[in-house]
Coordinates of C-alpha atoms in Angstrom, one line a residue:
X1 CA -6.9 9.7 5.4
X2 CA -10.0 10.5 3.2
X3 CA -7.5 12.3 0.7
X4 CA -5.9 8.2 0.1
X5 CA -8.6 7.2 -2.1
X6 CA -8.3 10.4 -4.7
X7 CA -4.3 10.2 -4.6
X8 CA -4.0 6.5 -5.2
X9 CA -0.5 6.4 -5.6
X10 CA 0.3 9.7 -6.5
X11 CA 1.9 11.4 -3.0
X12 CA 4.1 8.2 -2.8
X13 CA 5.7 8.7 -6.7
X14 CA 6.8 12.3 -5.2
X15 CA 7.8 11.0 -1.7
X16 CA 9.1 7.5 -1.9
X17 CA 7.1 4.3 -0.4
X18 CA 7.2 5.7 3.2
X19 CA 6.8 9.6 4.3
X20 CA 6.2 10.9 8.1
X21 CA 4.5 14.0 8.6
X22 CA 5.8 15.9 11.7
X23 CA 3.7 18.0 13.8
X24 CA 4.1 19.6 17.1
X25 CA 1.9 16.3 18.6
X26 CA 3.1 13.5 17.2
X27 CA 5.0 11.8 13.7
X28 CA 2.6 10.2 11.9
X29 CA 4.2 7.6 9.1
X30 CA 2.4 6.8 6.0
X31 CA 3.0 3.5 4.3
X32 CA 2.8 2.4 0.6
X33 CA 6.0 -0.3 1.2
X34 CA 4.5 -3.8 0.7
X35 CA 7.3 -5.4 2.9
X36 CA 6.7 -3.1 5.7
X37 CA 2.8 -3.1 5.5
X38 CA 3.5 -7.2 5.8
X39 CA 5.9 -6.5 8.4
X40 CA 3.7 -4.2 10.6
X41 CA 0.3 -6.5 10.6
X42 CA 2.6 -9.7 11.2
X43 CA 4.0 -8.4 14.4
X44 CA 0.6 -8.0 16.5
X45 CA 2.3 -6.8 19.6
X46 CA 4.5 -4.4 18.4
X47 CA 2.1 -2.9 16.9
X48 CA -0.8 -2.4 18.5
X49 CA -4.4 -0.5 17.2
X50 CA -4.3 2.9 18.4
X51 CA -7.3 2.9 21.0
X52 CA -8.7 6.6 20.5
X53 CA -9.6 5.5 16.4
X54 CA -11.1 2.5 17.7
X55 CA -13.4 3.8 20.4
X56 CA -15.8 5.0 18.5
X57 CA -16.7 1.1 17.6
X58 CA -17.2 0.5 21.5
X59 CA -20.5 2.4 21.2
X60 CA -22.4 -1.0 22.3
X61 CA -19.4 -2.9 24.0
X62 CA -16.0 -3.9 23.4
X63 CA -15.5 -6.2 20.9
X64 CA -12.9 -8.3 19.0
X65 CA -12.0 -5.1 16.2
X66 CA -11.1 -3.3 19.4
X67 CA -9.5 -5.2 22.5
X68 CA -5.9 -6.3 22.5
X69 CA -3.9 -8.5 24.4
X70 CA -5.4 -11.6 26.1
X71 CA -8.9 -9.8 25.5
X72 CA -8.3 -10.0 21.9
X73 CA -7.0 -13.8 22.3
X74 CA -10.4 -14.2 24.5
X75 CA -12.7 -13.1 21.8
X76 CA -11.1 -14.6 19.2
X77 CA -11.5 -18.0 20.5
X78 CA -14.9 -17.5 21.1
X79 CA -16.0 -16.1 17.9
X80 CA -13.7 -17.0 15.0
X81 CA -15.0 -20.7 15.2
X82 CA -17.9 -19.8 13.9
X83 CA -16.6 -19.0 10.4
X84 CA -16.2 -22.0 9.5
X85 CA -17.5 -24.5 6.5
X86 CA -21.0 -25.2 7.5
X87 CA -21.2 -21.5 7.9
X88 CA -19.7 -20.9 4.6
X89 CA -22.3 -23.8 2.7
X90 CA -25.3 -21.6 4.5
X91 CA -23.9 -18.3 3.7
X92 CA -23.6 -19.6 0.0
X93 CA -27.5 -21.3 0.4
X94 CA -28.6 -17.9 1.6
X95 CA -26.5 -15.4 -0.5
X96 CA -28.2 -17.1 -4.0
X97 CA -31.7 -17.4 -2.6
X98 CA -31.5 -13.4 -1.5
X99 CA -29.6 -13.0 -4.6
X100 CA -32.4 -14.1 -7.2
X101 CA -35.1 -12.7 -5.1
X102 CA -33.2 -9.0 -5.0
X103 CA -32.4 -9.8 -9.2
X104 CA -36.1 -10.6 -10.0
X105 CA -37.2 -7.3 -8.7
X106 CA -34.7 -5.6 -10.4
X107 CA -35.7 -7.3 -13.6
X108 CA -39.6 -6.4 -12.7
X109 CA -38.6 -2.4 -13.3
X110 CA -38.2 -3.1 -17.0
X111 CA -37.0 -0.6 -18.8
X112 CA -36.3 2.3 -16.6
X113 CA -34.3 -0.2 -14.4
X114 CA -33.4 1.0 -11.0
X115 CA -31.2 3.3 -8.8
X116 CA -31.5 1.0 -5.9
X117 CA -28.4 -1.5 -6.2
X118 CA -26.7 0.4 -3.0
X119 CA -29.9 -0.1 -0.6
X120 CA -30.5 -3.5 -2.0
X121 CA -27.7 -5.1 -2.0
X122 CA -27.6 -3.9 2.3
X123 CA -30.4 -5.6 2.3
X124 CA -28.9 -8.8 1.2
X125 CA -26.1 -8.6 3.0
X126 CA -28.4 -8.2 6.2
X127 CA -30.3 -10.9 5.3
X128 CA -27.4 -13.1 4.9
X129 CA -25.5 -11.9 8.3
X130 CA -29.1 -12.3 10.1
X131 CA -29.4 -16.0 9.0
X132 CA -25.9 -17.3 9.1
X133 CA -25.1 -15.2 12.2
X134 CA -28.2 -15.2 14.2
X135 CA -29.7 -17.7 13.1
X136 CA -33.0 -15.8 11.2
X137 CA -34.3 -16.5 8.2
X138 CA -36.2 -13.5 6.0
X139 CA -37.6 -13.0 2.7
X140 CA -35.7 -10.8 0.6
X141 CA -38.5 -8.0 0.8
X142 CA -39.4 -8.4 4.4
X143 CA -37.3 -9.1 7.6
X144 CA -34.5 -6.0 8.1
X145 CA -36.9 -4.1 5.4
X146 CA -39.9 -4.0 8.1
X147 CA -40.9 -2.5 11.6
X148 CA -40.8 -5.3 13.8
X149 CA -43.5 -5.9 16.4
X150 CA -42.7 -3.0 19.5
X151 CA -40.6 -0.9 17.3
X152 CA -40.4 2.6 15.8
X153 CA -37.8 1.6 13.3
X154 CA -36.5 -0.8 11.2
X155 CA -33.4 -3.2 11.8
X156 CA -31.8 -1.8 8.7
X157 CA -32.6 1.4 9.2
X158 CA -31.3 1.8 12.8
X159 CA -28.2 0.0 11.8
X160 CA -27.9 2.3 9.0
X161 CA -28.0 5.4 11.5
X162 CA -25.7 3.9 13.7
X163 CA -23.3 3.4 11.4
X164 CA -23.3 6.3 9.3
X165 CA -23.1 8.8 12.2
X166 CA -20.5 6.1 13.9
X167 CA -17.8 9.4 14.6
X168 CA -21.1 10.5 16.5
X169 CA -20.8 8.3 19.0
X170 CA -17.0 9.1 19.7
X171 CA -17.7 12.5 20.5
X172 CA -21.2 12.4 22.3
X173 CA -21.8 9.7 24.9
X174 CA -25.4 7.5 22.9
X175 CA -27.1 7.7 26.7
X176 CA -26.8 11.6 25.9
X177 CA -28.8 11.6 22.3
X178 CA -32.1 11.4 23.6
X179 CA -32.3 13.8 25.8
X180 CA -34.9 16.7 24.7
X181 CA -32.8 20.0 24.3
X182 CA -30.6 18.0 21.8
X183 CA -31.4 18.7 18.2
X184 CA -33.5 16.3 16.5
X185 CA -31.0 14.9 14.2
X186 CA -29.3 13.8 17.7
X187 CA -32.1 12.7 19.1
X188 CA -33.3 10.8 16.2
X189 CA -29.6 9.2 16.0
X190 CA -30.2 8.3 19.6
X191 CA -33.9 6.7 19.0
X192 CA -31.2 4.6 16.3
X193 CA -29.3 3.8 18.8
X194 CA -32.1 2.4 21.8
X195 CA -33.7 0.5 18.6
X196 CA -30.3 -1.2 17.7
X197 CA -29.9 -2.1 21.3
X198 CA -33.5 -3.3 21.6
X199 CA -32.9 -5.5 18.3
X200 CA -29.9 -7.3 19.6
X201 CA -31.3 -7.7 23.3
X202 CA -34.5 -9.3 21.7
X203 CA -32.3 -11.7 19.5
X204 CA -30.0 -12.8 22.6
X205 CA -32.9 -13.4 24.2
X206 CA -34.4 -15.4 21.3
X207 CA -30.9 -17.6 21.2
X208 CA -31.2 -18.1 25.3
X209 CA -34.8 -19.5 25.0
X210 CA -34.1 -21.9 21.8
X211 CA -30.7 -23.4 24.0
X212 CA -33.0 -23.6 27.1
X213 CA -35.8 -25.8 25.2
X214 CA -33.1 -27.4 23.5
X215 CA -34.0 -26.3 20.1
X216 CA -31.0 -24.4 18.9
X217 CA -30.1 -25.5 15.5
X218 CA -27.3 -24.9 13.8
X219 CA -24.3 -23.3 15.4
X220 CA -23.8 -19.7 14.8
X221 CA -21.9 -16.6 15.9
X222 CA -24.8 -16.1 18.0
X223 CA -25.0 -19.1 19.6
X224 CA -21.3 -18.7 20.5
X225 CA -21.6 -15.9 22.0
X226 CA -24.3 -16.8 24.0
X227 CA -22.0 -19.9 25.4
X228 CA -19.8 -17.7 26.2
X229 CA -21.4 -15.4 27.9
X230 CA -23.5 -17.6 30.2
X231 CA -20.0 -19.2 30.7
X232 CA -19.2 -16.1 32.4
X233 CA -22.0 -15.8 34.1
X234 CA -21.7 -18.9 35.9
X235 CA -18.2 -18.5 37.0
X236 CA -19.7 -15.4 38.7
X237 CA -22.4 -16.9 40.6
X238 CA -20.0 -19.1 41.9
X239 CA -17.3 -16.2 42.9
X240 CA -15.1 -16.6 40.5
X241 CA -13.3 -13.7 38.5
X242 CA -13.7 -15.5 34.8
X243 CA -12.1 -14.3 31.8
X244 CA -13.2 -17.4 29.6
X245 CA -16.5 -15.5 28.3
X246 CA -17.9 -12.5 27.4
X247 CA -20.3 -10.3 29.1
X248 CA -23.8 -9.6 27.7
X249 CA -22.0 -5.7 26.5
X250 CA -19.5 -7.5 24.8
X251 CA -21.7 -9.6 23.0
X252 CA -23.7 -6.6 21.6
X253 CA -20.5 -5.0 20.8
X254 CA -19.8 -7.8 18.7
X255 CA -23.0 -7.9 17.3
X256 CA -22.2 -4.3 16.4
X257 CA -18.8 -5.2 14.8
X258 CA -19.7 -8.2 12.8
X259 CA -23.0 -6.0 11.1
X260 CA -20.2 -3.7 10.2
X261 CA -17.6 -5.8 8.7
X262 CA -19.8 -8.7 8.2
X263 CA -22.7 -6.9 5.9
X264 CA -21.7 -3.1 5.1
X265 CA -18.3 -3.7 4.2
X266 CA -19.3 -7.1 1.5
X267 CA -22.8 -4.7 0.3
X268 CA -20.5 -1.6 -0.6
X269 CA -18.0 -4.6 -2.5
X270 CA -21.3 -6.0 -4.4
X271 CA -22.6 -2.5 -5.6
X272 CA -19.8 -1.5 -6.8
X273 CA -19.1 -4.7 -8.5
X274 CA -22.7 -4.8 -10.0
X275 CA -21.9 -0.8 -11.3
X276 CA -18.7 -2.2 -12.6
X277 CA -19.8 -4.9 -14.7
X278 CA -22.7 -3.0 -16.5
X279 CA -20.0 -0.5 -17.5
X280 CA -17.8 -3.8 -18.9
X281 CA -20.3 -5.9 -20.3
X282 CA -17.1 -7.7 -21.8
X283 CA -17.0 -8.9 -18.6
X284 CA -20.0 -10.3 -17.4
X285 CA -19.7 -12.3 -20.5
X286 CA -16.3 -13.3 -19.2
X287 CA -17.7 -14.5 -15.7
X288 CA -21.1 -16.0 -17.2
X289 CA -19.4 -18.1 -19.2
X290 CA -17.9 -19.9 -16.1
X291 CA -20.8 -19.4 -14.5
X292 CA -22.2 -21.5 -17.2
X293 CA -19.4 -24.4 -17.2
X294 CA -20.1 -24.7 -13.4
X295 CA -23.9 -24.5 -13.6
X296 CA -24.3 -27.7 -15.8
X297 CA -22.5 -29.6 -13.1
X298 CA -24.3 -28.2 -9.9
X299 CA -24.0 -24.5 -9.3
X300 CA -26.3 -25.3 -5.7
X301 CA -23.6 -26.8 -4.1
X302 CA -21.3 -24.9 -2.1
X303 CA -18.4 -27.6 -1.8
X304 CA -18.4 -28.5 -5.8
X305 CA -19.3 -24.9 -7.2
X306 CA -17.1 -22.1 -4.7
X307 CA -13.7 -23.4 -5.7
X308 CA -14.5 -23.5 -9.5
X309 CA -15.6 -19.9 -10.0
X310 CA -12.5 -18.2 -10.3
X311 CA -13.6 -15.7 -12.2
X312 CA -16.3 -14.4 -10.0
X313 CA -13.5 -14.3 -7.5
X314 CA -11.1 -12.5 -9.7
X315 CA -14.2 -9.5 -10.0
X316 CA -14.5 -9.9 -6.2
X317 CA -11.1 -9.1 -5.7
X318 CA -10.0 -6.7 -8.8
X319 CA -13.2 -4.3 -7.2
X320 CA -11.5 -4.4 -3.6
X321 CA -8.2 -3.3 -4.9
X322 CA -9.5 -0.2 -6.8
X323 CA -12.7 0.6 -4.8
X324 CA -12.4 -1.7 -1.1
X325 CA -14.2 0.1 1.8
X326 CA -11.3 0.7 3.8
X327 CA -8.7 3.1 2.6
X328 CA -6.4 2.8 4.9
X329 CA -5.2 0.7 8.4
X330 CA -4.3 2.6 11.3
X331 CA -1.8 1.2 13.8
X332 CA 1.0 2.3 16.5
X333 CA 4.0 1.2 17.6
X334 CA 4.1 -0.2 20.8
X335 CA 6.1 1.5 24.2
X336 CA 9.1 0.0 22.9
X337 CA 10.9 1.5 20.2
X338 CA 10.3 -0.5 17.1
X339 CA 12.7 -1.3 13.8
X340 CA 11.6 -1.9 10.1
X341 CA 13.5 -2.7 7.3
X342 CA 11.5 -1.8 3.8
X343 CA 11.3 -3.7 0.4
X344 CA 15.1 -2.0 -0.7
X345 CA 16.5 -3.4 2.6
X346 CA 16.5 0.1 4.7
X347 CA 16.1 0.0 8.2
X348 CA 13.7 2.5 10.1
X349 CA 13.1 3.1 13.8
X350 CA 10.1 4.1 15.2
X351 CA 10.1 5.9 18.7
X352 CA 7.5 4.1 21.2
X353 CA 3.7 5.4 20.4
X354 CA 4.6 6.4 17.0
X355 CA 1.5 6.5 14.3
X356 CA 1.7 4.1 11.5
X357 CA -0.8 4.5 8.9
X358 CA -0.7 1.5 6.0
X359 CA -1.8 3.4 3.3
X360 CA -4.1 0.5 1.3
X361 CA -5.1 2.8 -1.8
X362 CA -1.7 3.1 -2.5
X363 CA -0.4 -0.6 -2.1
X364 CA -3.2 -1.6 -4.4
X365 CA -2.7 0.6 -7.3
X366 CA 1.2 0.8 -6.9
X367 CA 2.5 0.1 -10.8
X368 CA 5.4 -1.6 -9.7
X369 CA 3.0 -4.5 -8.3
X370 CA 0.3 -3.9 -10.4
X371 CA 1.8 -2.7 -13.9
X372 CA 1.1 0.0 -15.9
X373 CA -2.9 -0.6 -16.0
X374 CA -2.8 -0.4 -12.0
X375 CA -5.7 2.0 -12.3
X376 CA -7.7 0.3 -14.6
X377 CA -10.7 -2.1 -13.5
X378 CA -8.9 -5.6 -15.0
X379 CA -10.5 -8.8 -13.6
X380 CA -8.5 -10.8 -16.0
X381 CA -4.9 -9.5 -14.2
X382 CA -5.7 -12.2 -11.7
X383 CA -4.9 -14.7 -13.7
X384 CA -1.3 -15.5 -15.0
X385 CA -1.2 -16.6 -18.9
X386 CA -0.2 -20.5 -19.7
X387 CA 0.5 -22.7 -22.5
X388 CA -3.0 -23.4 -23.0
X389 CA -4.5 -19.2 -24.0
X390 CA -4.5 -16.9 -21.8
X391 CA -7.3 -15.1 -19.2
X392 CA -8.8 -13.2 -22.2
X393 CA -9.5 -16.4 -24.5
X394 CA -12.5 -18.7 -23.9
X395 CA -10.4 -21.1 -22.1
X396 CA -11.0 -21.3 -18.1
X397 CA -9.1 -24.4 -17.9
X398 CA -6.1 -22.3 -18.9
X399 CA -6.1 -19.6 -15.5
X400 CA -4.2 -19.9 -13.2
X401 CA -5.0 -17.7 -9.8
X402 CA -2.2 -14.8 -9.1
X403 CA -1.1 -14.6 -5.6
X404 CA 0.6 -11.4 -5.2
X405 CA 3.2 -10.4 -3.2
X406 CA 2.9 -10.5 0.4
X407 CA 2.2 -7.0 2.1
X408 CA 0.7 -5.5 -1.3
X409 CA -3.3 -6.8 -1.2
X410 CA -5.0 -6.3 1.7
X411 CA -8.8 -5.9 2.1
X412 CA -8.7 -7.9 4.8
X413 CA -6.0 -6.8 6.5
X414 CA -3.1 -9.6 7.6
X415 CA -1.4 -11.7 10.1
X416 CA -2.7 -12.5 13.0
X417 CA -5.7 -9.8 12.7
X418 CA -6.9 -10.9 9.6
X419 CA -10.2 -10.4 9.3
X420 CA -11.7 -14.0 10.5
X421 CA -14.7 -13.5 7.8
X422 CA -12.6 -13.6 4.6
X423 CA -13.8 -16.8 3.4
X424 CA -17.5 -16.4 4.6
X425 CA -17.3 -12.5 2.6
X426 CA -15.9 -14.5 -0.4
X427 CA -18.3 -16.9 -0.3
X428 CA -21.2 -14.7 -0.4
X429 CA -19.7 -12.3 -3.1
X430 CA -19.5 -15.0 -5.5
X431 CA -22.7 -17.1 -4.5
X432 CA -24.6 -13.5 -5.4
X433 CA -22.4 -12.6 -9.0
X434 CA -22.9 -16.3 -10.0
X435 CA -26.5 -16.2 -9.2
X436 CA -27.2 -12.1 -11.0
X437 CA -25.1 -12.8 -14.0
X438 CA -25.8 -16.6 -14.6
X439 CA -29.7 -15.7 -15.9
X440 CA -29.5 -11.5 -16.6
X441 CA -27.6 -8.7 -17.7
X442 CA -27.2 -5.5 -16.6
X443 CA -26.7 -2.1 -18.5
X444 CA -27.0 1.5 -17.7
X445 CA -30.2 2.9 -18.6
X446 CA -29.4 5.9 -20.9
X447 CA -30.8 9.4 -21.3
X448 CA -32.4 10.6 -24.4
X449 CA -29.4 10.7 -27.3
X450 CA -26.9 9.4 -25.3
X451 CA -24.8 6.5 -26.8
X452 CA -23.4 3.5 -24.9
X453 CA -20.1 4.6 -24.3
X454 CA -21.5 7.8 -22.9
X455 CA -23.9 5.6 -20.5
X456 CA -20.3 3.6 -19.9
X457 CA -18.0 6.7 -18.8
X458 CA -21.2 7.6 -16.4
X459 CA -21.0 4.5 -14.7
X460 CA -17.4 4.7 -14.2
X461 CA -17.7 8.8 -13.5
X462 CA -20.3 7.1 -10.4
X463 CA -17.9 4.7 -8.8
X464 CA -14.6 7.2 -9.3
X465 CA -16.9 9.5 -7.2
X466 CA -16.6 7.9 -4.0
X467 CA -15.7 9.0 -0.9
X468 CA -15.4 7.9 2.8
X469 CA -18.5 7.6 4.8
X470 CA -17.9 7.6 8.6
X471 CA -15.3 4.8 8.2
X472 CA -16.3 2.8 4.7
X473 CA -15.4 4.3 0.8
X474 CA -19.4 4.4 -0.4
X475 CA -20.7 6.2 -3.8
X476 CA -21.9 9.6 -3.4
X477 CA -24.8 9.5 -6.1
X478 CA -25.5 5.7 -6.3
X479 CA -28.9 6.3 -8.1
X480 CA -27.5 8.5 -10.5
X481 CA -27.6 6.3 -13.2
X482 CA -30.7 3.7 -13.5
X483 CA -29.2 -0.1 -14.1
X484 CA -31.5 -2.2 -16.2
X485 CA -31.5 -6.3 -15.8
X486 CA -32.7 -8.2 -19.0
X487 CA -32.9 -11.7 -18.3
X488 CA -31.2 -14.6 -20.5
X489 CA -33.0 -16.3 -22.6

């Protein structure tokens, strides 16, 4: 489904909304209907995740992206409490500290600006996941950036491995990697891997001693999970069968999952947002503006300064639509035979098992939702006009946030398997763009008799030249263009 991203839309003008490709296997149907793509992620048992796409995120454990049934409803309850609002005020406390840390160094490289915005803003995201996840606190160039004590690798780095080489894992068993006739990209995948593991054992650990001495402060996932699992735990010591909590493997496969969608997934959103702006520096104007109204009052509060910037928001969301890291959801339909009826009130069947792929490239950038501009980067179309000017005017009293129609936005996915993280990766997006645009700004550093527009159609030449990596849409040349940050005076 890598071939979603270049099309956009284009297959589904030739086909019509919904297309099945036949093959001597299986039917496979591809969807761009809004109605149906609601219909499909609304009805959780009907259709289920197919298991063999998933697997592959079981390298550490099961976890709550790939269980189903009352395993699903199991993890669910244990985890999804944790995204809650105290998480969200931390996450926002955390996201601007990393945020001017990473935004001062970046300002430090002067002129020749720098080609790092992809690896730094990982970083951040780490650092943000690590503190309001696990409860660790690091300075933006130290923690996940540095070998920890016992250790041949970094956390980032071995995270990074992992999840770059994650179809890896779906074809060759990690406990295999190491061994000494495999080649040494292999066996330096499976060092990754025993590094990874190591990390998360010593932070479970870490959370087990702080609950014993009763010094465990804040609630996090972590915490939860640790609850849960000892939980478990004690109903086996005292013969019971428990499915209340999780086992020490499922914890570190949620570990696994939540560094996936809870960093990777909001750093890849930020890069390309930061890329983005510097090619529309109409828009950072646009955002800092707001930024600005909201900053006299108290930009350092969470509860008074989230809800009123709108704008950073609409960027947020306007970049997920054109360049989000997934592509594409992949379900099936249950053992049952299953019936659809799309947006111009046809009715489909689906034979039991059949493959149902939402195609999310082509929902986003469909013209009859999006208009004519569909393909254009437009933070602005989030906002509907009123009587008082309209999003393009110097008037953020005027906007009014779209909510588009059901089935045809969604990063996050929908229904009942909506990504449980939404706010928190909302939060964070905005807490960072607020905190990089409220004091700098960023332009494209150009080569020797190149003009602005020509540094502008590099930028955009950088993010259109994307592709999928292992699972996530990432730019293939990030550092092919330097970004320089100028701060405000």
């Amino acid at each position: 489904m890598g071939w979603a991203f270049e099309d956009k839309h284009k297959l589904h003008d030739e086909v019509g909304p919904l297309f099945t490709l036949v093959t001597p296997a299986a039917n496979e149907v591809t969807v761009a209907d809004p109605e149906v793509a609601h219909t499909v992620l609304a009805r959780r048992k009907d259709f289920i995740k197919p298991a063999v796409m998933y697997e592959q995120l079981n390298v550490f454990g099961r976890n709550l992206n790939t269980v189903e049934g009352e395993d699903w409803q199991r993890h669910r309850r244990l985890t999804a409490p944790s995204f809650n609002e105290r998480t969200s005020s931390l996450v926002w406390e955390e996201a601007r500290r990393q945020a001017r840390d990473m935004v001062s160094s970046w300002s430090q490289q002067g002129p020749q600006g720098t080609t790092e915005v992809v690896a730094d803003t990982a970083t951040l995201a780490l650092h943000v996941l690590t503190c309001a996840g696990f409860g660790e606190s690091y300075p933006f160039n130290e923690g996940v950036r540095k070998v920890a004590t016992g250790h041949g690798m970094t956390y980032r780095d071995s995270l990074s491995l992992c999840l770059s080489n994650i179809i890896t894992f779906a074809i060759i068993p990690k406990r295999y990697l190491s061994l000494s006739f495999m080649p040494e990209k292999l066996r330096k995948l499976g060092r990754a891997a025993q590094e990874f593991q190591q990390y998360m054992e010593e932070m479970l650990a870490r959370e087990r001693s702080s609950g014993a001495k009763g010094k465990s402060e804040t609630p996090n996932l972590m915490s939860a999970l640790v609850r849960a699992s000892d939980e478990d735990a004690q109903a086996k010591e005292s013969g019971q069968h428990s499915k209340l909590g999780l086992t020490d493997e499922e914890i570190f496969g949620n570990i696994f999952a939540y560094n996936l969608a809870g960093h990777e997934t909001t750093a890849n959103t930020v890069a390309f947002a930061v890329v983005l702006l510097a090619a529309h520096p109409q828009y950072q104007d646009w955002v800092r503006e707001e930024v600005m109204k909201v900053q006299d009052a108290s930009l350092g509060e969470y509860s008074s300064s989230f809800p009123q910037l709108q704008r950073c928001l609409a960027v947020m969301y306007e970049t997920l639509r054109l360049y989000g890291s997934i592509v594409f959801i992949p379900r099936a339909a249950s053992l049952e035979s299953q019936e659809l009826v799309s947006q111009d009130g046809k009715e489909i069947m689906l034979p039991p098992s059949t493959s149902v792929n939402l195609n999310i490239q082509a929902l986003h950038t469909d013209a009859k939702t999006w208009g004519p501009d569909s393909l254009s980067w437009r933070p602005s179309r989030w906002f509907t006009k009123s009587s008082g000017g309209t999003p393009s005017e110097n008037n953020p009293a005027s906007q009014t946030f779209i909510t588009p129609p059901k089935g045809s936005f969604i990063p996050w996915a929908d229904g009942p398997r909506v990504c449980p993280g939404q706010k928190v990766a909302q939060v964070e997006f905005v807490a960072v763009l607020a905190t990089l645009l409220g004091k700098y700004r960023v332009k494209p550093v150009l080569e020797a008799g190149k003009s602005e527009e020509d540094g502008r159609k590099a930028l955009l030449g950088m993010v259109d030249d994307s592709a999928i990596f292992a699972i996530t849409l990432q730019m293939n040349q990030p550092g092919k263009v330097a970004l320089a940050w100028e701060a405000l005076t």
